[in-house]
Amino acid sequence: MTAPAIELKGISKAFGPVQANKDISIRVMPGTIHGIIGENGAGKSTLMSILYGFYKADAGEVFIAGQKTEIPDSQAAIAAGIGMVFQHFKLVENFTVLENVVLGAEDGPRLGPSLRKARKQLTELAAEYELSIDPDAVIQDIGVGMQQRVEILKALYRQADILILDEPTGVLTPAEADQLFRILQRLKDEGKTIILITHKLREIMEATDTVSVMRRGEMTATVKTADTSPEELAELMVGRKVLLQVDKTPAKPGAPILEVDRLNVTDAAGVHRVKDVSLTVRAGEVLGIAGVAGNGQSELLEVLGGYQSATGTIRMNGQPLDLTGRASDGQSRRARGIAHVPEDRQREGLIMDFHAWENVAFGYHHDGAYQANRWLMNNAAIKADTEAKMGRFDVRPPNPALNAKNFSGGNQQKIVLAREIERNPDLLLVGQPTRGVDIGAIEFIHQQIIALRDQGKAILLVSVELDEIMSLSDRIAVMFDGSIMGERLPQDTDERELGLLMAGMNGKAA
Amino acid sequence: MTFFDLLQLLDSAFRLATPLLLACLAGLFSERAGIFDIGLEGKMLASAFLSAAVAAITGSVWIGLLAGIGASVLMSLIHGLASITFRGNQIISGVAINFLAAGLTVVISQSWFGQGGRTPQLSGAGRFEPIPWPGALPSRELADAGPAMQLYSELLSGHTIWVYLAVPIVFASWWVLFRTRLGLRLRAVGENPAAVDTAGISVVGLRYTAVIICGVLCGIAGAYLATALQAGFVKDMTAGRGFIALAALIFAKWRPWAALNACLLFGFLQAFALRPDLIEKLLTVKVQVQLLDALPYILTVVILAGLVGKADPPKAGGQPYVKEN
């Protein structure tokens, strides 16, 4: 029997009082793709960071190809044949591909010979693994799919036999993700060992041979992928049964609430971000906007939310909205019945160093119920209101005095949702509602959005998660490069077609 | 303005640009590695004082230079300790270094020499002497010489060693930054330290290397002021040159050869300010000397206010590196 490519025995790691990894043991066989799945904060990334020498484990041992190996730093991990592709790429943006590959793996003090050697090897690697790339392209000029390819090439250039990929598909289009999985398959066929960390069940099912499930710092199970199902994995991740599909009745669309006509946005840098976008959202329906991040969806939300100027017309309940003047700020938008759950809750939705109750008051701080008299706010009333909202939205812990940053991602999102939804808006703008949110909370947030729809409210949903768009939307619009590529009904389309639209290909099947 | 006037102007511009250039390259290394350094001024001042003091005591300008570099590197290490090891605010640390140098130099100087914060006049081996080229005529005999002789004797001959070394130092800086492993890593750590860290290289080690190089170059710049340009240390003798060097660095967009041009421009303005008689001949009106003196500083303000195109500083500049994933 061959030795495992990697074996971890009894790994534990604590950050202060938080036990990120608890007595974890795992065996990864050579030449396989091993998935590690778990919710945010389950300890997957910590475990891999220990393996890559980023953190030092409090206890436990690492064996590489049967040999006990100490990994005090990344240099040691690289020497042991481990390569890591981080979720956020570790590339120098104004360097070329070649320079990034060479960085840290130079042959001598002079750069010239190293660069020449790397250029030659890149060509060989490209041929061997079908990873062709222009070595002189500058990183900031190439797409994220290519940037990820550079990260993989970096690892291969350092002769990695074991490749760890941390949430590799988060920034990719479905087509790019498929291509990544073909590359991984190819690497596996060449005898490399691959560890794939993800929270997406579908990827685990498609790409891996074996899967380990982590929950709250512990390894709860390791099973053959062929012997399990998404439902079983979800239950292992969360610790209870989870509804993967949103239960909803067909929409009963009413009158148009939001009408956008030929909207154009040019940002401060002069880039034309939104191009002639027209759309309508009716009462009682969810319009989902799909697209890879950075294709104009954010700017669309910013215009509607009142913090980006634009040209074109937007009507709310039939009356035009001010797009550039005095009444184009967030306060005016709220007054017109628009509530906004922004895409980046930590930057736009909350002030992380402020208390939960202060965050709940933001944007609605002129509310009469929050005022003690003409000059002073009634903090006690805000706190009481916050506590009530926390109860209704199952925010844990339900303590209004905690700072926003002390809540988990899911609970932060519930605070923002509670603040916006409970104002009974006519239109809810919601961006990336479940980004960085664990499965249990996703279920709750989705139910809240559908419940609001069923009260006859209009909802504009922007998400890069295609699954989320498919399960929540009553209609789907796809944005690419600032334009709407097309509109589809969820029952009439599939991920493949949407994926093509997201990549800018308007190949509508007749 | 005659050809000879122009030569004199350029001659003085070269001498005045040299300390700016050395300080500018010092800042270039530090900032390219992600450590903002507004303490160039203080480091130059510390080096100017200690080099002049040690040169006065030992009678050797080279020992003085070493002492000056030592003082500047020490200041650099304080800045490194604050901003790399303790991840403090780099601007505040730089300001502190400027204050520290401004105060300490005068206090120590007074205590050692009792000359009101000055160091004794340097002469002979205590200074970097001009190096005359063979056959060069002294300035006073040049007025009637031919243009070639004027060019040779006035502009090319008779500078101190550092003026001649300035261009080789620019070349060396460019070569190190763009043709060596160290340079690649230094530039990378100023753009994305996480990329360097995950490649298995020490971010802290690289950044300390950068601030030490910065200290050495600043030390030479300061020593040049007190032992080549002048003959001793006087209070606040850097007169904002550290900040002018920073402006030149931004103007040059953090590139060595462009830094040479930017510093020459500033040096030329400073040289102009020293020759109000030429301005008067040129413009046929009398210009206030104070206005001329202010020229380099006005240009500094214009550049720092971002009026000369968009500056694109190293992305990780000013931010302490904290490991995360």
Coordinates of N, CA, C and O in Angstrom, one line a residue, chain B residues 206-266:
Chain B
L206 N 13.1 41.9 4.2 CA 13.2 42.8 3.0 C 13.0 44.2 3.3 O 13.7 45.1 2.8
R207 N 12.0 44.5 4.2 CA 11.7 45.9 4.5 C 12.9 46.5 5.3 O 13.2 47.7 5.1
Y208 N 13.4 45.7 6.2 CA 14.6 46.3 6.9 C 15.8 46.5 6.0 O 16.5 47.5 6.1
T209 N 16.0 45.6 5.0 CA 17.0 45.8 4.1 C 16.8 47.2 3.4 O 17.7 48.0 3.2
A210 N 15.6 47.4 3.0 CA 15.3 48.7 2.2 C 15.5 49.9 3.1 O 16.1 50.9 2.6
V211 N 15.1 49.9 4.4 CA 15.3 51.1 5.2 C 16.8 51.3 5.5 O 17.2 52.4 5.6
I212 N 17.5 50.2 5.5 CA 19.0 50.4 5.8 C 19.6 51.0 4.6 O 20.5 51.9 4.7
I213 N 19.3 50.5 3.4 CA 19.8 51.1 2.1 C 19.5 52.6 2.2 O 20.3 53.5 1.9
C214 N 18.2 52.9 2.5 CA 17.7 54.3 2.6 C 18.6 55.1 3.6 O 19.0 56.2 3.3
G215 N 18.9 54.5 4.7 CA 19.7 55.1 5.7 C 21.1 55.4 5.2 O 21.7 56.5 5.4
V216 N 21.7 54.5 4.5 CA 23.1 54.7 4.0 C 23.1 55.9 3.0 O 23.9 56.8 3.1
L217 N 22.1 55.9 2.0 CA 22.1 56.9 1.0 C 21.8 58.3 1.7 O 22.4 59.3 1.3
C218 N 20.9 58.3 2.6 CA 20.6 59.6 3.3 C 21.8 60.0 4.1 O 22.1 61.2 4.2
G219 N 22.5 59.1 4.6 CA 23.7 59.4 5.4 C 24.8 60.1 4.5 O 25.4 61.1 4.8
I220 N 24.9 59.6 3.3 CA 25.9 60.2 2.3 C 25.4 61.6 2.0 O 26.2 62.6 1.9
A221 N 24.1 61.7 1.8 CA 23.5 63.0 1.4 C 23.8 64.1 2.5 O 24.2 65.2 2.2
G222 N 23.6 63.7 3.7 CA 23.8 64.6 4.8 C 25.2 65.0 5.0 O 25.6 66.1 5.2
A223 N 26.1 63.9 4.9 CA 27.5 64.2 5.0 C 28.0 65.1 3.9 O 28.8 66.0 4.1
Y224 N 27.4 64.9 2.7 CA 27.8 65.8 1.6 C 27.5 67.3 1.9 O 28.3 68.2 1.6
L225 N 26.3 67.5 2.5 CA 25.9 68.8 2.8 C 26.9 69.5 3.7 O 27.3 70.6 3.5
A226 N 27.4 68.8 4.8 CA 28.2 69.4 5.8 C 29.7 69.4 5.5 O 30.5 70.2 6.0
T227 N 30.1 68.4 4.7 CA 31.5 68.3 4.5 C 32.0 68.5 3.0 O 33.2 68.4 2.7
A228 N 31.0 68.7 2.1 CA 31.4 69.0 0.7 C 30.8 70.3 0.3 O 31.5 71.2 -0.1
L229 N 29.5 70.4 0.4 CA 28.9 71.7 0.0 C 29.2 72.8 0.9 O 29.5 73.9 0.5
Q230 N 29.2 72.5 2.2 CA 29.5 73.5 3.2 C 30.8 73.0 4.0 O 31.2 71.9 3.7
A231 N 31.3 73.8 4.9 CA 32.4 73.4 5.6 C 32.1 73.3 7.1 O 32.7 73.9 8.0
G232 N 31.1 72.5 7.4 CA 30.7 72.3 8.8 C 29.2 72.3 8.9 O 28.5 72.6 8.0
F233 N 28.7 72.0 10.1 CA 27.3 71.8 10.4 C 26.8 73.1 11.0 O 27.4 73.7 11.8
V234 N 25.6 73.6 10.5 CA 24.9 74.7 11.2 C 23.5 74.2 11.3 O 23.0 73.3 10.6
K235 N 22.8 74.7 12.3 CA 21.5 74.4 12.7 C 20.5 74.4 11.5 O 20.6 75.3 10.7
D236 N 19.7 73.3 11.4 CA 18.7 73.2 10.3 C 19.3 73.4 8.9 O 18.6 73.9 8.0
M237 N 20.5 72.9 8.7 CA 21.2 73.2 7.4 C 20.5 72.4 6.2 O 20.8 72.7 5.1
T238 N 19.7 71.4 6.5 CA 19.1 70.7 5.4 C 18.1 71.5 4.7 O 17.8 71.3 3.6
A239 N 17.5 72.5 5.5 CA 16.6 73.5 4.9 C 15.5 72.9 4.0 O 15.2 73.3 2.9
G240 N 14.9 71.8 4.5 CA 13.8 71.2 3.7 C 14.2 70.4 2.5 O 13.3 69.9 1.8
R241 N 15.5 70.1 2.4 CA 15.9 69.3 1.2 C 15.3 67.9 1.3 O 15.1 67.3 0.2
G242 N 15.1 67.3 2.5 CA 14.5 66.0 2.5 C 13.1 66.0 1.9 O 12.7 65.1 1.3
F243 N 12.4 67.1 2.1 CA 11.0 67.2 1.6 C 11.0 67.5 0.1 O 10.2 67.0 -0.7
I244 N 12.0 68.3 -0.3 CA 12.2 68.5 -1.8 C 12.5 67.2 -2.5 O 12.0 66.9 -3.5
A245 N 13.4 66.4 -1.8 CA 13.7 65.1 -2.4 C 12.4 64.2 -2.5 O 12.3 63.5 -3.5
L246 N 11.6 64.3 -1.5 CA 10.3 63.5 -1.6 C 9.5 64.0 -2.7 O 8.9 63.2 -3.4
A247 N 9.4 65.3 -2.9 CA 8.6 65.8 -4.0 C 9.2 65.4 -5.3 O 8.5 65.0 -6.2
A248 N 10.6 65.4 -5.4 CA 11.2 64.9 -6.6 C 10.9 63.4 -6.9 O 10.7 63.0 -8.0
L249 N 10.8 62.7 -5.8 CA 10.5 61.2 -5.9 C 9.1 61.0 -6.5 O 8.9 60.2 -7.3
I250 N 8.2 61.8 -6.0 CA 6.8 61.7 -6.6 C 6.8 62.2 -8.0 O 6.2 61.5 -8.9
F251 N 7.5 63.3 -8.3 CA 7.5 63.8 -9.6 C 8.1 62.8 -10.6 O 7.7 62.6 -11.7
A252 N 9.1 62.0 -10.0 CA 9.8 61.0 -10.9 C 9.0 59.7 -10.9 O 9.4 58.7 -11.5
K253 N 7.9 59.7 -10.2 CA 7.0 58.5 -10.2 C 7.8 57.2 -9.7 O 7.7 56.2 -10.3
W254 N 8.7 57.4 -8.8 CA 9.4 56.4 -8.1 C 10.3 55.6 -9.1 O 10.5 54.4 -9.0
R255 N 10.9 56.3 -10.1 CA 11.8 55.7 -11.0 C 13.2 56.4 -10.9 O 13.3 57.6 -10.9
P256 N 14.3 55.6 -10.9 CA 15.6 56.2 -10.7 C 16.1 57.2 -11.7 O 16.5 58.3 -11.3
W257 N 15.9 56.9 -13.0 CA 16.4 57.9 -14.0 C 15.6 59.2 -14.0 O 16.1 60.3 -14.1
A258 N 14.3 59.0 -13.8 CA 13.4 60.2 -13.7 C 13.8 61.0 -12.5 O 13.6 62.2 -12.5
A259 N 14.2 60.3 -11.4 CA 14.6 61.0 -10.2 C 15.8 61.9 -10.5 O 15.9 63.0 -10.0
L260 N 16.7 61.4 -11.3 CA 17.9 62.2 -11.7 C 17.4 63.5 -12.4 O 17.8 64.6 -12.0
N261 N 16.5 63.4 -13.3 CA 16.0 64.6 -14.0 C 15.3 65.5 -13.0 O 15.5 66.8 -13.0
A262 N 14.4 65.0 -12.2 CA 13.6 65.8 -11.2 C 14.6 66.5 -10.3 O 14.4 67.7 -10.0
C263 N 15.6 65.8 -9.8 CA 16.6 66.5 -8.9 C 17.4 67.6 -9.6 O 17.7 68.6 -9.0
L264 N 17.7 67.3 -10.8 CA 18.4 68.4 -11.6 C 17.6 69.6 -11.7 O 18.1 70.7 -11.6
L265 N 16.3 69.4 -12.0 CA 15.4 70.5 -12.1 C 15.4 71.3 -10.8 O 15.5 72.6 -10.8
F266 N 15.2 70.6 -9.6 CA 15.2 71.3 -8.4 C 16.6 72.0 -8.1 O 16.7 73.1 -7.6

